[in-house]
PDB file of C-alpha atoms in Angstrom:
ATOM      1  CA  UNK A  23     -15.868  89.029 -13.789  1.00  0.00           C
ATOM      2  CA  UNK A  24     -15.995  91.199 -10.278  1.00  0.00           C
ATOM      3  CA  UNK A  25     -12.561  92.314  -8.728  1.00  0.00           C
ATOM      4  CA  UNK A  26     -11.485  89.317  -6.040  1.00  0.00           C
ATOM      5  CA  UNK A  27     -14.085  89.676  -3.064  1.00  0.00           C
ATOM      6  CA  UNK A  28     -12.567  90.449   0.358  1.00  0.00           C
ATOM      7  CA  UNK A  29     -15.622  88.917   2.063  1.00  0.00           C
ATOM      8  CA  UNK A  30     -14.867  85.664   4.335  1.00  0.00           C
ATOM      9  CA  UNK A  31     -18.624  84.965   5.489  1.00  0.00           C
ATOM     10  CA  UNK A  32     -18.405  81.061   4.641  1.00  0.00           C
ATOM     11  CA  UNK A  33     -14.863  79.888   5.741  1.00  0.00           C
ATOM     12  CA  UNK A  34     -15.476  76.687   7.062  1.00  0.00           C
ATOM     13  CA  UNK A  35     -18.409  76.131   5.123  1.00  0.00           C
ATOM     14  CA  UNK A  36     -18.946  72.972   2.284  1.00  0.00           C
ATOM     15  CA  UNK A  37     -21.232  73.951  -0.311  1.00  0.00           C
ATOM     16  CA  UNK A  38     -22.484  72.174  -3.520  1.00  0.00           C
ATOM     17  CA  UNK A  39     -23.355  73.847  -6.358  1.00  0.00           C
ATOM     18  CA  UNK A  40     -25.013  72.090  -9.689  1.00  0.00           C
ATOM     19  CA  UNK A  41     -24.586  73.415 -13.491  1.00  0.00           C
ATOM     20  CA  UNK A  42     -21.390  75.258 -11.912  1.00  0.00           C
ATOM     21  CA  UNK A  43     -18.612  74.755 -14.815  1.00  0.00           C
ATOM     22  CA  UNK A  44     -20.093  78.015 -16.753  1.00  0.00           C
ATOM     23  CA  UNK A  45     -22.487  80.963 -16.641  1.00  0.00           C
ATOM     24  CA  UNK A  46     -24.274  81.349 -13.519  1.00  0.00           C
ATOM     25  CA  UNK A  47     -23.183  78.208 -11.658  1.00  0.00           C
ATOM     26  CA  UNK A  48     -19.583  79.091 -12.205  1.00  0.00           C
ATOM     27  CA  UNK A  49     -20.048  82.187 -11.009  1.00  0.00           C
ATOM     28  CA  UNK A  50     -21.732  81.027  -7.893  1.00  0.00           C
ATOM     29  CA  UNK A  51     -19.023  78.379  -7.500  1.00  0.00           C
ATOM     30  CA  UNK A  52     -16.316  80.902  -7.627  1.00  0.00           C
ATOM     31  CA  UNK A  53     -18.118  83.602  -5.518  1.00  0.00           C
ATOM     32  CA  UNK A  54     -19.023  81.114  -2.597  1.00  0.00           C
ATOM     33  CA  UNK A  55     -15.214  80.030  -2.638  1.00  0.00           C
ATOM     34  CA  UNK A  56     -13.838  83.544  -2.520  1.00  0.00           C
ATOM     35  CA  UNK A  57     -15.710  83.929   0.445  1.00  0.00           C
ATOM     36  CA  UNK A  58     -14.388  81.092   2.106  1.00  0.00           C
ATOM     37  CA  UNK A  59     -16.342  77.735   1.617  1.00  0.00           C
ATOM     38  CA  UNK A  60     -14.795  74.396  -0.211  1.00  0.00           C
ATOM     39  CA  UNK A  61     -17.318  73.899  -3.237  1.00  0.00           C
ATOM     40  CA  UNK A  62     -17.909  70.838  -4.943  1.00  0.00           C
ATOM     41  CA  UNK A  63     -18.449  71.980  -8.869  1.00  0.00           C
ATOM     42  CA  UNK A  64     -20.238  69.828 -10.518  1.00  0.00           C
ATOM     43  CA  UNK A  65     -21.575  69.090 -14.644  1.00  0.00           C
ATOM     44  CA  UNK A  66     -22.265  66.293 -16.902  1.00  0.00           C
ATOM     45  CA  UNK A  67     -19.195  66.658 -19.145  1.00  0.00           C
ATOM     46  CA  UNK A  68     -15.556  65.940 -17.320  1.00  0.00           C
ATOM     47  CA  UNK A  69     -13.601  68.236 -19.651  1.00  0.00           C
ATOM     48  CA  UNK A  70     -15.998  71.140 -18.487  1.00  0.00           C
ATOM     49  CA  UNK A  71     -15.512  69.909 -14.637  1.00  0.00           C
ATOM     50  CA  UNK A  72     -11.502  69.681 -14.838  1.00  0.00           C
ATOM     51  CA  UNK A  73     -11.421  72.902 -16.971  1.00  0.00           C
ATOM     52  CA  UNK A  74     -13.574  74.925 -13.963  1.00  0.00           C
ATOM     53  CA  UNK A  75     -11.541  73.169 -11.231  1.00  0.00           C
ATOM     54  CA  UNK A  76      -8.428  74.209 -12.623  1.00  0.00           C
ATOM     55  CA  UNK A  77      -9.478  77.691 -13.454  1.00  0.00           C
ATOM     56  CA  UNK A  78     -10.412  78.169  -9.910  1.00  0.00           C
ATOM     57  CA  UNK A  79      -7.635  76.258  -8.648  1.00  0.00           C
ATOM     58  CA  UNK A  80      -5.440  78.862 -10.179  1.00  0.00           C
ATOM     59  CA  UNK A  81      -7.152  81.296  -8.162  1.00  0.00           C
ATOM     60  CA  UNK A  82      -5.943  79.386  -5.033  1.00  0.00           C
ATOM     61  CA  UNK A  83      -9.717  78.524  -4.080  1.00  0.00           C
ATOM     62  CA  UNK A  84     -10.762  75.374  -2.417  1.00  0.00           C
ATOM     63  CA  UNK A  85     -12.886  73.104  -5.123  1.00  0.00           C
ATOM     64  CA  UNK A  86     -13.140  69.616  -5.536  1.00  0.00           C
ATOM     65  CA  UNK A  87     -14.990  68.542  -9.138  1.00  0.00           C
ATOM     66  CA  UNK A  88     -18.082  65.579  -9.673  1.00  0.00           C
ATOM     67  CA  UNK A  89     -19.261  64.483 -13.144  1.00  0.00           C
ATOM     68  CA  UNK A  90     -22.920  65.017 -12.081  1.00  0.00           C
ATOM     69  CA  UNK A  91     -25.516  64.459 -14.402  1.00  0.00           C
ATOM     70  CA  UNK A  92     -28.316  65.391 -11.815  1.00  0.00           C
ATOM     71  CA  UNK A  93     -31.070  63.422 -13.141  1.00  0.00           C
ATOM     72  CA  UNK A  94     -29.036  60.745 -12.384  1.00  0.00           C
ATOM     73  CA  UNK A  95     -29.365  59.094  -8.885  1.00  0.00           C
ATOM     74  CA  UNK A  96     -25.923  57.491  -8.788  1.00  0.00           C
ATOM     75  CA  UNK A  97     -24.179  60.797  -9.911  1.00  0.00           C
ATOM     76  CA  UNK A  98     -26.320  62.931  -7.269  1.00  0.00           C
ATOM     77  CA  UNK A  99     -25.461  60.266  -4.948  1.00  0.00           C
ATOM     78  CA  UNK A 100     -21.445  60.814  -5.916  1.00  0.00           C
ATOM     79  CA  UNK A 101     -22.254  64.793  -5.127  1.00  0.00           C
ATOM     80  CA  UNK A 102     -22.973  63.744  -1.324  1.00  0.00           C
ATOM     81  CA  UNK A 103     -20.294  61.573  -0.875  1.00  0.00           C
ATOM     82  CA  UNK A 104     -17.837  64.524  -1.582  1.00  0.00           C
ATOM     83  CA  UNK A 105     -19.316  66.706   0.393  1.00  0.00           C
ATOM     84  CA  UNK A 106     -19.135  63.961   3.235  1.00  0.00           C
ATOM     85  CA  UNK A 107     -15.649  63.825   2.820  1.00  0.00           C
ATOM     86  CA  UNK A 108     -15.185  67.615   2.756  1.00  0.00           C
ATOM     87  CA  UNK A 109     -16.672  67.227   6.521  1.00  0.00           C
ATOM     88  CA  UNK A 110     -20.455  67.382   5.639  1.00  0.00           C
ATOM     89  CA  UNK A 111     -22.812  69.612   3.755  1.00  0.00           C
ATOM     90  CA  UNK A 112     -24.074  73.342   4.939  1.00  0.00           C
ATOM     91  CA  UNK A 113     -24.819  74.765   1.412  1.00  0.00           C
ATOM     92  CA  UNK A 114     -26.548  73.189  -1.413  1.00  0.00           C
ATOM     93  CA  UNK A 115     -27.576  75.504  -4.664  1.00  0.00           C
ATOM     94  CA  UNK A 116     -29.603  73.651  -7.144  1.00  0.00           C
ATOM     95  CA  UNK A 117     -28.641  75.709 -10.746  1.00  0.00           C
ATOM     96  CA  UNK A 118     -29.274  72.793 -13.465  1.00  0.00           C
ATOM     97  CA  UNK A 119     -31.937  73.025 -15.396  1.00  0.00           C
ATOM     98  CA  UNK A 120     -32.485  71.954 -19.299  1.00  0.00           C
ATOM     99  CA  UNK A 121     -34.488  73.011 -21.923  1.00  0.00           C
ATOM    100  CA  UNK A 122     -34.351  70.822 -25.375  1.00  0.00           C
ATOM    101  CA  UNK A 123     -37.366  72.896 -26.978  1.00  0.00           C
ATOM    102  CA  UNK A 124     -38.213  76.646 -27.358  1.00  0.00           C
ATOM    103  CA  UNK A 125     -42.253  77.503 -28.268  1.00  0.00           C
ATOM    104  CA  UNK A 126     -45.208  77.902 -26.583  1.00  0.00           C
ATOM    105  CA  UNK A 127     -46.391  75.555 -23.484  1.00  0.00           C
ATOM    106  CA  UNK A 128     -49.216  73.618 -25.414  1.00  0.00           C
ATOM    107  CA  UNK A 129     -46.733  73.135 -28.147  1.00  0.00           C
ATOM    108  CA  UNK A 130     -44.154  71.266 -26.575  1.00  0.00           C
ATOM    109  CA  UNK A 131     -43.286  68.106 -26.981  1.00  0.00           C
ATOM    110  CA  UNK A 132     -44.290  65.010 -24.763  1.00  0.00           C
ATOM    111  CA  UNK A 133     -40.581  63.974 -24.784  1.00  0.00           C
ATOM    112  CA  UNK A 134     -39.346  67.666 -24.282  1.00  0.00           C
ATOM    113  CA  UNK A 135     -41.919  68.340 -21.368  1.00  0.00           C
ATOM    114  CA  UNK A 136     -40.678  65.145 -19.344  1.00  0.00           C
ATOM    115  CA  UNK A 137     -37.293  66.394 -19.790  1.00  0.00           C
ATOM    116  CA  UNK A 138     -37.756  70.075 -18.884  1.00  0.00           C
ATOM    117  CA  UNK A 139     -39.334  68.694 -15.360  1.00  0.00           C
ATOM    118  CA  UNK A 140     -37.316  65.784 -14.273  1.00  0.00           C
ATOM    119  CA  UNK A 141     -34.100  68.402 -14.088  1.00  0.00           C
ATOM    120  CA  UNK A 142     -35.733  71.578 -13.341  1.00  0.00           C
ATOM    121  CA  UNK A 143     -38.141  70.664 -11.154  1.00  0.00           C
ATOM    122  CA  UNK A 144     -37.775  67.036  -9.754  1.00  0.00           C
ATOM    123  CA  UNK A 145     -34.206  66.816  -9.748  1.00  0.00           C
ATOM    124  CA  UNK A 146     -34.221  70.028  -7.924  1.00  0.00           C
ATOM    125  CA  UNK A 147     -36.790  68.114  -4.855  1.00  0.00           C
ATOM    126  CA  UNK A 148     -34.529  65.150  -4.905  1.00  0.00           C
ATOM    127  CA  UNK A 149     -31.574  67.023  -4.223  1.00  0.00           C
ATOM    128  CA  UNK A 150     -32.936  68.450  -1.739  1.00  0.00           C
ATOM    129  CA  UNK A 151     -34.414  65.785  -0.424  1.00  0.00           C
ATOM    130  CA  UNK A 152     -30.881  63.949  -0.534  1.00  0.00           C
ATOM    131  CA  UNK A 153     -29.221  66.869   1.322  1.00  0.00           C
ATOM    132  CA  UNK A 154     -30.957  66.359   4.353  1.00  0.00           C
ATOM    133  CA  UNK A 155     -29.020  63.613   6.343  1.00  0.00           C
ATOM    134  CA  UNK A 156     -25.842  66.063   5.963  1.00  0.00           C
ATOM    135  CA  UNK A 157     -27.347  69.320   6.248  1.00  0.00           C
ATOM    136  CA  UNK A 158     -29.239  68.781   9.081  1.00  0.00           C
ATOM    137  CA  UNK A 159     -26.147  67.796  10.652  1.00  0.00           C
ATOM    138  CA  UNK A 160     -24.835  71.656  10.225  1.00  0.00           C
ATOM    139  CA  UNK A 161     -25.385  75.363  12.300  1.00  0.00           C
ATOM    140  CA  UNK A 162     -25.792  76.801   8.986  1.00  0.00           C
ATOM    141  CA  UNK A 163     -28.477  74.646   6.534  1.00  0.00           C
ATOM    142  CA  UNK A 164     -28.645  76.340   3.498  1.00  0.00           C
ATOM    143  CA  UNK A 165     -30.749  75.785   0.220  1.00  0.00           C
ATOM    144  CA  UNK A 166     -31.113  77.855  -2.884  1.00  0.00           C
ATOM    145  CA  UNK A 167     -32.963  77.060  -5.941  1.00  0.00           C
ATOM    146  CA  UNK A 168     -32.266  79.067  -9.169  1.00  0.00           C
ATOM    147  CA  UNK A 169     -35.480  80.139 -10.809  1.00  0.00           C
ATOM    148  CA  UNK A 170     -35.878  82.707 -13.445  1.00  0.00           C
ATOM    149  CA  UNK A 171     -37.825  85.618 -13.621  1.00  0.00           C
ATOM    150  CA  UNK A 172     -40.086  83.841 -16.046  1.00  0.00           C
ATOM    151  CA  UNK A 173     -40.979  82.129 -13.236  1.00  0.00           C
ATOM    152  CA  UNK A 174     -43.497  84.709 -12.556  1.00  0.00           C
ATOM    153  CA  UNK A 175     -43.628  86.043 -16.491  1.00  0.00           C
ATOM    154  CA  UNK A 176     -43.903  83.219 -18.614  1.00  0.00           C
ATOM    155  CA  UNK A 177     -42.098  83.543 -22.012  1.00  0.00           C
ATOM    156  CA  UNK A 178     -44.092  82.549 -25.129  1.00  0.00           C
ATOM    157  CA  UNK A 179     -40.818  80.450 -26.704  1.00  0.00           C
ATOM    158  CA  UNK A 180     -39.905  79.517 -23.161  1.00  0.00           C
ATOM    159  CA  UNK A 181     -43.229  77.702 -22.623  1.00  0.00           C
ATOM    160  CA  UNK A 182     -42.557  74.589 -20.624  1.00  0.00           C
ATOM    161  CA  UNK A 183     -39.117  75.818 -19.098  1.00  0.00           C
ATOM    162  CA  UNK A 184     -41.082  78.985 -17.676  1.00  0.00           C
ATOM    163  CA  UNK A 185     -43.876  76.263 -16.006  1.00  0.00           C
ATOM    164  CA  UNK A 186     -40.635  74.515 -14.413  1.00  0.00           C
ATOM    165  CA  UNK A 187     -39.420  77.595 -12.768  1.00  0.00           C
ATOM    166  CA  UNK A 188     -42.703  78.497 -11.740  1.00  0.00           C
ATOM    167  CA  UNK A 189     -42.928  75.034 -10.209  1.00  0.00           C
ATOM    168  CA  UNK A 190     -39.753  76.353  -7.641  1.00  0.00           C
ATOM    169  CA  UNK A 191     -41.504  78.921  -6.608  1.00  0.00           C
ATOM    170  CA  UNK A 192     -43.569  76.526  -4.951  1.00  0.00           C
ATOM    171  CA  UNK A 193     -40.835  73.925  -4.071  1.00  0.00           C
ATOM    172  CA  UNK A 194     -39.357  76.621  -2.585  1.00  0.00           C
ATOM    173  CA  UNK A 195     -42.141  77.956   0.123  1.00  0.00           C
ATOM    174  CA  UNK A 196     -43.489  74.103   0.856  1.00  0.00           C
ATOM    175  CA  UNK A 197     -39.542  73.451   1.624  1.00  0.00           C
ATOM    176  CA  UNK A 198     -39.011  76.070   3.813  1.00  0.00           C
ATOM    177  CA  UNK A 199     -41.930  75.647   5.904  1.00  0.00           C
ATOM    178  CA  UNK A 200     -41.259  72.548   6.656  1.00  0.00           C
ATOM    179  CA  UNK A 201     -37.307  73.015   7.910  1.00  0.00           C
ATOM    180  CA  UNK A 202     -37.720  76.413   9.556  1.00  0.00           C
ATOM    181  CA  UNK A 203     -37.761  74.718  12.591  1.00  0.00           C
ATOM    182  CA  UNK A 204     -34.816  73.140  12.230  1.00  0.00           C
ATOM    183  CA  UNK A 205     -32.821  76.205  11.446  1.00  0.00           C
ATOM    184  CA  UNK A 206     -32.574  75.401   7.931  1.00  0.00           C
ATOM    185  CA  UNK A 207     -33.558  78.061   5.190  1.00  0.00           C
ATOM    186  CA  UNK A 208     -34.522  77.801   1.905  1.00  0.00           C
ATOM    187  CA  UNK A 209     -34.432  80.332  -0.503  1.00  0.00           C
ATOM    188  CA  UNK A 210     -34.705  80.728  -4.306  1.00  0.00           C
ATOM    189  CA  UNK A 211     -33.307  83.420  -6.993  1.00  0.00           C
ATOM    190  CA  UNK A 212     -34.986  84.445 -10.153  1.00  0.00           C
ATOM    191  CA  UNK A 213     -32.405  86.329 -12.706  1.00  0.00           C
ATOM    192  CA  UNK A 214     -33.679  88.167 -15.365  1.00  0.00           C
ATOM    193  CA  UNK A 215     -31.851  88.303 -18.909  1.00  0.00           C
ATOM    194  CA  UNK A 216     -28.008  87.181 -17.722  1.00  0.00           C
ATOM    195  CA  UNK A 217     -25.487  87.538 -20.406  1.00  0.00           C
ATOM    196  CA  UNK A 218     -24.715  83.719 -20.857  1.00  0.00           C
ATOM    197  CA  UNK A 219     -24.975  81.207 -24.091  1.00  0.00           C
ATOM    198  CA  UNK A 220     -28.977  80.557 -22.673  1.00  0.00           C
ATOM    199  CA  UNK A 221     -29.795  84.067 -23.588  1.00  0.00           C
ATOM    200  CA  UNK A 222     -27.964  84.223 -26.659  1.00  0.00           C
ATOM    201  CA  UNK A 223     -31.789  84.107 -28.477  1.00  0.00           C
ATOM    202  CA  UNK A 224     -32.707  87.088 -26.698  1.00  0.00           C
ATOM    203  CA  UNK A 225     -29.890  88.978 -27.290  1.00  0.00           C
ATOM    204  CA  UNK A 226     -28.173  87.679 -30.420  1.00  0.00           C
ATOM    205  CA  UNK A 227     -29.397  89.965 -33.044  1.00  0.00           C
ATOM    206  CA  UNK A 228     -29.262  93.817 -32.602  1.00  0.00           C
ATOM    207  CA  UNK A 229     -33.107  94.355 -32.501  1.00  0.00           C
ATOM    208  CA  UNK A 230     -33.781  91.244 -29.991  1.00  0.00           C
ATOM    209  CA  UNK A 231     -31.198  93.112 -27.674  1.00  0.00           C
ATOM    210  CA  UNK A 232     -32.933  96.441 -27.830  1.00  0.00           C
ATOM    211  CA  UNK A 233     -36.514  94.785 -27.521  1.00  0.00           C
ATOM    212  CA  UNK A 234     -34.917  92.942 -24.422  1.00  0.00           C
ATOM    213  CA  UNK A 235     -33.316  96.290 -22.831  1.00  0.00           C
ATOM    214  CA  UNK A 236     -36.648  98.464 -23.488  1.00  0.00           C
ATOM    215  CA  UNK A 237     -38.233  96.118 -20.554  1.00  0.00           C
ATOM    216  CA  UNK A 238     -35.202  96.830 -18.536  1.00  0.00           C
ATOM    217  CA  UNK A 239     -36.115  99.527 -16.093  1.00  0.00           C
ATOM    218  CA  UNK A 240     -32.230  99.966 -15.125  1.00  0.00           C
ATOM    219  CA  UNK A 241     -31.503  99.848 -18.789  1.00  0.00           C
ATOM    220  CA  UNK A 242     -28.769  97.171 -19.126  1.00  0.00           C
ATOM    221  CA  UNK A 243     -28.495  93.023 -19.125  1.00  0.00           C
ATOM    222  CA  UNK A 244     -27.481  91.621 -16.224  1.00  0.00           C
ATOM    223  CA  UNK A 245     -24.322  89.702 -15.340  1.00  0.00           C
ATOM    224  CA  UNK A 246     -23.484  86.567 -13.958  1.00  0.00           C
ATOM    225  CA  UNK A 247     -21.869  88.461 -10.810  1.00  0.00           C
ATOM    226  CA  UNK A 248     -25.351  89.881 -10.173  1.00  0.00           C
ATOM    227  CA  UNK A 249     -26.265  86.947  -9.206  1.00  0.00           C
ATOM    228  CA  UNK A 250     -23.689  85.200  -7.232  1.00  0.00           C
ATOM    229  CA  UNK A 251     -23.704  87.879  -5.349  1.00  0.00           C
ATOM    230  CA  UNK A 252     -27.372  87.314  -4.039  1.00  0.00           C
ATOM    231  CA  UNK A 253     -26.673  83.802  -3.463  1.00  0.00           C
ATOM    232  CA  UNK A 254     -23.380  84.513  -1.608  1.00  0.00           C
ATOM    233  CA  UNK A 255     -25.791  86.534   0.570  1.00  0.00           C
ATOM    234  CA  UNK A 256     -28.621  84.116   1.071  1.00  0.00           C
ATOM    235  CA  UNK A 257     -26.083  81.210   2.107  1.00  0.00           C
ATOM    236  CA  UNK A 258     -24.349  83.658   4.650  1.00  0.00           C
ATOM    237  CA  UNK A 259     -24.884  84.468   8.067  1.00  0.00           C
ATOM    238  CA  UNK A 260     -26.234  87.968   6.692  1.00  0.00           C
ATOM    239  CA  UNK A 261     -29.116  86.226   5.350  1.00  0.00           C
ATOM    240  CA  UNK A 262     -29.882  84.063   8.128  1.00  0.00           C
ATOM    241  CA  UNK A 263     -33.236  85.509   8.883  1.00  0.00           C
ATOM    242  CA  UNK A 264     -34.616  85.166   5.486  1.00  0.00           C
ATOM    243  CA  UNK A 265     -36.537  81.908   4.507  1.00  0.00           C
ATOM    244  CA  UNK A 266     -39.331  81.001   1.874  1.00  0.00           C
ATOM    245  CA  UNK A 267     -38.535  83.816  -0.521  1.00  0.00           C
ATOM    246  CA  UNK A 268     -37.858  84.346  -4.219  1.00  0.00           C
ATOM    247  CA  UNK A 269     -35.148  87.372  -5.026  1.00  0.00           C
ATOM    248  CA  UNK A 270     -35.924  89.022  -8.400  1.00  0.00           C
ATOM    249  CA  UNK A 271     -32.481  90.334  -9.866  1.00  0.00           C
ATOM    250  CA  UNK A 272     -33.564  91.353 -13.106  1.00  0.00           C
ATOM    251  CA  UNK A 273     -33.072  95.300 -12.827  1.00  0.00           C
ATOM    252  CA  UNK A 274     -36.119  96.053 -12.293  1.00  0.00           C
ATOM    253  CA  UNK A 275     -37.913  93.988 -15.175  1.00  0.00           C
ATOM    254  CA  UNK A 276     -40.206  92.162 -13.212  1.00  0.00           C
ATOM    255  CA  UNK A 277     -42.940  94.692 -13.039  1.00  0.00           C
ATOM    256  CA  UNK A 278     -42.614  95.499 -16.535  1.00  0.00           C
ATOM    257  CA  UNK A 279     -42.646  92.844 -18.959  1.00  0.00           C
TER     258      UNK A 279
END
């Protein structure tokens, strides 16, 4: 992990971050708090939620923890009433996603398929959806999507799960025109190979690693800093001008895979 950050762009901020008791979403969770904001961290399991709550608690930071399974309406409904009691919502960064299968598109499963887009894709729109009656309510509406970089690449064993973060690409442009004019932005982030237990596959053996680094212009995996970092951007006042758009932070690997 990153050195504490001296940044204090979101004090007085409430954000809610999904998939946030490990990898990415923790990371976000723990950058958007050490700039400031109370974040409500959120995952299916409770041990994972108290264990990230108390880890950050430790750090001092201001976190409050839902058992959110976000395919769930009650549980995404539980997300918003926390938030409502932290004084409203001004950031909201949809991270959960799922993918049961690995293989080719054509060859996934009916069951897998319905999976892979209810919580990538239209648990993402409903949260967003859901958002609204608090967000609208703020100076500083904020909405991030995570997306992946084979969102614009798909993988061959990431078949279906590449099609769902495609799909954001989309939700993400159609959102954002439509609440531009109410001073609300929506952005999305597409990592590349993060060093987390979802790439374990492409990094796990010595010769998956190397394959995975030779399409790495900047010549090294990414961490999970690399992209809270973005996001902490996006949701701040430095990033208030920016709307509709995808970052790639994948060193470089978008134009050569």
């Amino acid at each position: 992990m990153s050195s504490l950050v001296s940044a204090s762009r979101l004090v007085g901020r409430v954000a809610i971050v999904t998939a946030s008791t490990d990898g990415i979403g923790f990371a976000i969770a723990r950058r958007l708090a050490r700039e400031g904001a109370k974040v409500v961290v959120s995952s299916r399991k409770e041990n994972n939620v108290l264990n990230a709550v108390n880890t950050l608690k430790k750090e001092g930071l201001d976190v409050t923890g839902v058992i959110c399974h976000v395919g769930k309406a009650d549980d995404r409904k539980k997300l918003f009433e926390v938030s409502e009691k932290l004084g409203g919502l001004d950031i909201l960064v949809s991270n959960a996603a799922a993918n049961p299968e690995v293989g080719s598109v054509l060859d996934a499963s009916e069951s897998s398929w319905d999976k892979i887009m209810d919580i990538n894709v239209k648990a993402a729109f409903l949260l967003a959806k859901d958002s609204l009656p608090q967000i609208r309510k703020s100076k500083y509406g904020r909405i991030v999507f995570i997306s992946s970089i084979v969102g614009y690449e798909p993988s061959d064993i990431l078949g279906a799960y590449s099609v769902s973060k495609t799909a954001l690409l989309g939700l993400t442009k159609a959102a954002s025109s439509q609440l531009a004019r109410e001073n609300i932005t929506v952005n999305c982030v597409a990592p590349g190979i993060i060093k987390t237990k979802f790439s374990q596959p492409l990094i796990e053996s010595e010769s998956a690693r190397e394959e995975s680094l030779s399409r790495i212009p900047l010549g090294r995996l990414g961490n999970v800093d690399d992209i809270s970092g973005v996001v902490a951007f996006l949701v701040s006042d430095d990033g208030a001008y920016i709307t509709g758009e995808t970052v790639v932070a994948a060193g470089g690997m978008s134009s050569h895979l």
